């Protein structure tokens, strides 16, 4: 997002305050990363579909030049609504799941789910064969996908730099 919009000074981050994931740690990490590149962070909350509309409308009110959607089952389920609202409010948004650009979101950067599920299967197999879960090493994802939706970029009147396009794993036209 920084390479696409270098002049943006404020980033909105959408979270679900009722999420089971550790939202506080996620927000803290985003704020630290944003501060390192000179961005201010506006945290927006939504835990229902109607709150999504209010939260995305507030991105413009808070003068955020970009939006980051954190991982959450509600957001994934409502991805089309979020993508439409981001486009309606003319807010460039980045997501963690490629399913968002598939329905009209601007771009996503996240782990390769196929590889993640493969790793889970391998670990389940090892456990079923008798290995103790505590003896298995912790693994972190090593495969990530960067996807850009050029139709959405055009609708937002954004020019995707060739250097950014060169980094993509998939371009949706």
mmCIF file of C-alpha atoms in Angstrom:
data_model
loop_
_atom_site.group_PDB
_atom_site.id
_atom_site.type_symbol
_atom_site.label_atom_id
_atom_site.label_comp_id
_atom_site.label_asym_id
_atom_site.label_seq_id
_atom_site.Cartn_x
_atom_site.Cartn_y
_atom_site.Cartn_z
ATOM 1 C CA UNK A 1 0.000 0.000 0.000
ATOM 2 C CA UNK A 2 2.877 2.309 0.767
ATOM 3 C CA UNK A 3 4.373 1.828 -2.695
ATOM 4 C CA UNK A 4 1.019 2.388 -4.365
ATOM 5 C CA UNK A 5 0.124 5.477 -2.313
ATOM 6 C CA UNK A 6 3.356 7.074 -1.067
ATOM 7 C CA UNK A 7 1.666 10.374 -0.145
ATOM 8 C CA UNK A 8 -0.893 8.811 2.212
ATOM 9 C CA UNK A 9 -0.307 9.822 5.817
ATOM 10 C CA UNK A 10 -3.254 8.131 7.520
ATOM 11 C CA UNK A 11 -4.244 4.465 7.338
ATOM 12 C CA UNK A 12 -7.580 3.154 8.603
ATOM 13 C CA UNK A 13 -7.570 -0.376 10.002
ATOM 14 C CA UNK A 14 -10.822 -2.291 10.295
ATOM 15 C CA UNK A 15 -11.075 -4.731 13.189
ATOM 16 C CA UNK A 16 -13.807 -6.818 14.732
ATOM 17 C CA UNK A 17 -13.657 -6.067 18.470
ATOM 18 C CA UNK A 18 -15.533 -9.297 19.189
ATOM 19 C CA UNK A 19 -13.049 -11.432 17.267
ATOM 20 C CA UNK A 20 -11.548 -14.473 18.891
ATOM 21 C CA UNK A 21 -8.169 -13.623 17.435
ATOM 22 C CA UNK A 22 -5.878 -11.362 19.416
ATOM 23 C CA UNK A 23 -7.068 -8.024 18.042
ATOM 24 C CA UNK A 24 -5.068 -5.963 20.544
ATOM 25 C CA UNK A 25 -1.763 -7.501 19.426
ATOM 26 C CA UNK A 26 -2.707 -7.065 15.778
ATOM 27 C CA UNK A 27 -3.506 -3.374 16.231
ATOM 28 C CA UNK A 28 -0.300 -2.852 18.204
ATOM 29 C CA UNK A 29 1.736 -4.484 15.416
ATOM 30 C CA UNK A 30 0.025 -2.411 12.713
ATOM 31 C CA UNK A 31 0.578 0.800 14.669
ATOM 32 C CA UNK A 32 4.277 -0.002 15.143
ATOM 33 C CA UNK A 33 4.768 -0.836 11.459
ATOM 34 C CA UNK A 34 2.844 2.257 10.377
ATOM 35 C CA UNK A 35 4.825 4.514 12.705
ATOM 36 C CA UNK A 36 8.061 3.161 11.222
ATOM 37 C CA UNK A 37 7.038 4.549 7.814
ATOM 38 C CA UNK A 38 5.410 7.727 9.115
ATOM 39 C CA UNK A 39 1.754 6.726 8.963
ATOM 40 C CA UNK A 40 -0.944 7.540 11.480
ATOM 41 C CA UNK A 41 -3.448 4.771 12.207
ATOM 42 C CA UNK A 42 -7.189 5.133 12.687
ATOM 43 C CA UNK A 43 -8.743 1.999 14.171
ATOM 44 C CA UNK A 44 -12.288 1.304 13.016
ATOM 45 C CA UNK A 45 -14.513 -1.318 14.608
ATOM 46 C CA UNK A 46 -17.327 -3.405 13.188
ATOM 47 C CA UNK A 47 -18.867 -6.604 14.473
ATOM 48 C CA UNK A 48 -22.078 -6.630 12.399
ATOM 49 C CA UNK A 49 -22.989 -5.984 8.772
ATOM 50 C CA UNK A 50 -24.629 -2.653 9.613
ATOM 51 C CA UNK A 51 -21.558 -1.554 11.578
ATOM 52 C CA UNK A 52 -19.473 -2.284 8.453
ATOM 53 C CA UNK A 53 -21.372 0.430 6.568
ATOM 54 C CA UNK A 54 -20.776 2.960 9.342
ATOM 55 C CA UNK A 55 -17.109 2.025 9.699
ATOM 56 C CA UNK A 56 -16.344 2.285 5.989
ATOM 57 C CA UNK A 57 -18.170 5.615 5.719
ATOM 58 C CA UNK A 58 -16.026 6.929 8.573
ATOM 59 C CA UNK A 59 -12.819 6.252 6.618
ATOM 60 C CA UNK A 60 -13.518 9.367 4.562
ATOM 61 C CA UNK A 61 -14.567 11.399 7.620
ATOM 62 C CA UNK A 62 -11.302 10.500 9.354
ATOM 63 C CA UNK A 63 -9.386 11.489 6.209
ATOM 64 C CA UNK A 64 -7.663 8.143 5.890
ATOM 65 C CA UNK A 65 -6.146 7.664 2.463
ATOM 66 C CA UNK A 66 -6.133 3.884 2.618
ATOM 67 C CA UNK A 67 -7.787 1.015 4.430
ATOM 68 C CA UNK A 68 -6.507 -2.295 5.771
ATOM 69 C CA UNK A 69 -8.982 -5.063 6.542
ATOM 70 C CA UNK A 70 -7.768 -7.420 9.260
ATOM 71 C CA UNK A 71 -8.463 -11.155 9.078
ATOM 72 C CA UNK A 72 -11.868 -12.023 10.484
ATOM 73 C CA UNK A 73 -14.601 -14.537 9.591
ATOM 74 C CA UNK A 74 -17.259 -11.783 9.476
ATOM 75 C CA UNK A 75 -15.164 -9.729 7.072
ATOM 76 C CA UNK A 76 -14.515 -12.742 4.853
ATOM 77 C CA UNK A 77 -18.216 -13.581 4.831
ATOM 78 C CA UNK A 78 -19.131 -9.956 4.020
ATOM 79 C CA UNK A 79 -16.252 -9.462 1.548
ATOM 80 C CA UNK A 80 -18.472 -8.350 -1.328
ATOM 81 C CA UNK A 81 -20.170 -5.760 0.882
ATOM 82 C CA UNK A 82 -16.786 -4.478 2.095
ATOM 83 C CA UNK A 83 -15.325 -4.315 -1.421
ATOM 84 C CA UNK A 84 -18.399 -2.445 -2.711
ATOM 85 C CA UNK A 85 -18.342 0.006 0.192
ATOM 86 C CA UNK A 86 -14.612 0.653 -0.207
ATOM 87 C CA UNK A 87 -15.146 1.369 -3.900
ATOM 88 C CA UNK A 88 -18.234 3.500 -3.196
ATOM 89 C CA UNK A 89 -16.244 5.632 -0.738
ATOM 90 C CA UNK A 90 -13.257 5.617 -3.125
ATOM 91 C CA UNK A 91 -10.927 4.162 -0.528
ATOM 92 C CA UNK A 92 -8.053 1.940 -1.680
ATOM 93 C CA UNK A 93 -8.072 -1.145 0.529
ATOM 94 C CA UNK A 94 -5.759 -4.062 1.149
ATOM 95 C CA UNK A 95 -6.961 -7.402 2.435
ATOM 96 C CA UNK A 96 -5.294 -10.568 3.746
ATOM 97 C CA UNK A 97 -7.217 -12.971 1.551
ATOM 98 C CA UNK A 98 -7.299 -13.246 -2.240
ATOM 99 C CA UNK A 99 -11.072 -13.793 -2.056
ATOM 100 C CA UNK A 100 -11.471 -10.014 -1.648
ATOM 101 C CA UNK A 101 -9.920 -8.973 -4.980
ATOM 102 C CA UNK A 102 -11.904 -11.768 -6.621
ATOM 103 C CA UNK A 103 -15.123 -9.914 -5.658
ATOM 104 C CA UNK A 104 -13.838 -6.418 -6.436
ATOM 105 C CA UNK A 105 -11.423 -5.508 -3.655
ATOM 106 C CA UNK A 106 -8.289 -3.655 -4.749
ATOM 107 C CA UNK A 107 -5.521 -5.950 -3.542
ATOM 108 C CA UNK A 108 -4.564 -8.621 -1.079
ATOM 109 C CA UNK A 109 -1.401 -9.919 0.470
ATOM 110 C CA UNK A 110 -1.597 -13.018 2.590
ATOM 111 C CA UNK A 111 -0.525 -16.546 3.165
ATOM 112 C CA UNK A 112 -1.149 -19.283 0.632
ATOM 113 C CA UNK A 113 -4.116 -21.134 2.108
ATOM 114 C CA UNK A 114 -3.508 -24.231 0.038
ATOM 115 C CA UNK A 115 -0.020 -24.522 1.503
ATOM 116 C CA UNK A 116 -1.342 -23.810 5.001
ATOM 117 C CA UNK A 117 -3.923 -26.585 4.746
ATOM 118 C CA UNK A 118 -1.279 -28.928 3.316
ATOM 119 C CA UNK A 119 0.924 -28.233 6.349
ATOM 120 C CA UNK A 120 -2.020 -28.893 8.683
ATOM 121 C CA UNK A 121 -2.623 -32.220 6.940
ATOM 122 C CA UNK A 122 1.030 -33.209 7.293
ATOM 123 C CA UNK A 123 0.961 -32.377 11.001
ATOM 124 C CA UNK A 124 -2.296 -34.292 11.526
ATOM 125 C CA UNK A 125 -0.730 -37.284 9.791
ATOM 126 C CA UNK A 126 2.326 -37.135 12.001
ATOM 127 C CA UNK A 127 0.167 -36.952 15.131
ATOM 128 C CA UNK A 128 -2.033 -39.826 13.976
ATOM 129 C CA UNK A 129 1.126 -41.887 13.439
ATOM 130 C CA UNK A 130 2.059 -41.357 17.085
ATOM 131 C CA UNK A 131 4.200 -38.236 17.276
ATOM 132 C CA UNK A 132 3.480 -35.977 20.224
ATOM 133 C CA UNK A 133 2.193 -32.519 19.249
ATOM 134 C CA UNK A 134 4.525 -30.921 21.797
ATOM 135 C CA UNK A 135 7.505 -32.480 19.988
ATOM 136 C CA UNK A 136 6.575 -31.035 16.603
ATOM 137 C CA UNK A 137 8.317 -27.805 15.610
ATOM 138 C CA UNK A 138 6.303 -24.623 15.227
ATOM 139 C CA UNK A 139 6.117 -23.670 11.581
ATOM 140 C CA UNK A 140 5.422 -20.301 10.078
ATOM 141 C CA UNK A 141 3.981 -19.700 6.672
ATOM 142 C CA UNK A 142 6.589 -19.217 3.963
ATOM 143 C CA UNK A 143 4.374 -18.848 0.900
ATOM 144 C CA UNK A 144 2.439 -15.634 0.379
ATOM 145 C CA UNK A 145 0.298 -14.338 -2.479
ATOM 146 C CA UNK A 146 0.004 -10.755 -3.692
ATOM 147 C CA UNK A 147 -3.060 -10.107 -5.855
ATOM 148 C CA UNK A 148 -4.156 -6.863 -7.540
ATOM 149 C CA UNK A 149 -7.520 -6.217 -9.193
ATOM 150 C CA UNK A 150 -6.832 -3.841 -12.103
ATOM 151 C CA UNK A 151 -10.540 -3.174 -12.731
ATOM 152 C CA UNK A 152 -10.844 -1.838 -9.202
ATOM 153 C CA UNK A 153 -7.616 0.159 -9.548
ATOM 154 C CA UNK A 154 -9.018 1.756 -12.697
ATOM 155 C CA UNK A 155 -12.343 2.525 -10.970
ATOM 156 C CA UNK A 156 -10.372 4.210 -8.162
ATOM 157 C CA UNK A 157 -8.319 6.097 -10.787
ATOM 158 C CA UNK A 158 -5.096 4.533 -9.503
ATOM 159 C CA UNK A 159 -2.062 3.840 -11.637
ATOM 160 C CA UNK A 160 -0.335 0.694 -10.420
ATOM 161 C CA UNK A 161 3.441 1.240 -10.693
ATOM 162 C CA UNK A 162 5.222 -1.342 -12.883
ATOM 163 C CA UNK A 163 7.492 -2.176 -9.940
ATOM 164 C CA UNK A 164 4.433 -3.147 -7.896
ATOM 165 C CA UNK A 165 2.885 -5.124 -10.749
ATOM 166 C CA UNK A 166 6.144 -7.042 -11.082
ATOM 167 C CA UNK A 167 5.722 -8.272 -7.502
ATOM 168 C CA UNK A 168 2.235 -9.665 -7.971
ATOM 169 C CA UNK A 169 1.455 -13.345 -8.065
ATOM 170 C CA UNK A 170 -1.855 -12.696 -9.784
ATOM 171 C CA UNK A 171 -3.450 -9.784 -11.613
ATOM 172 C CA UNK A 172 -7.214 -9.736 -12.024
ATOM 173 C CA UNK A 173 -8.237 -7.820 -15.154
#
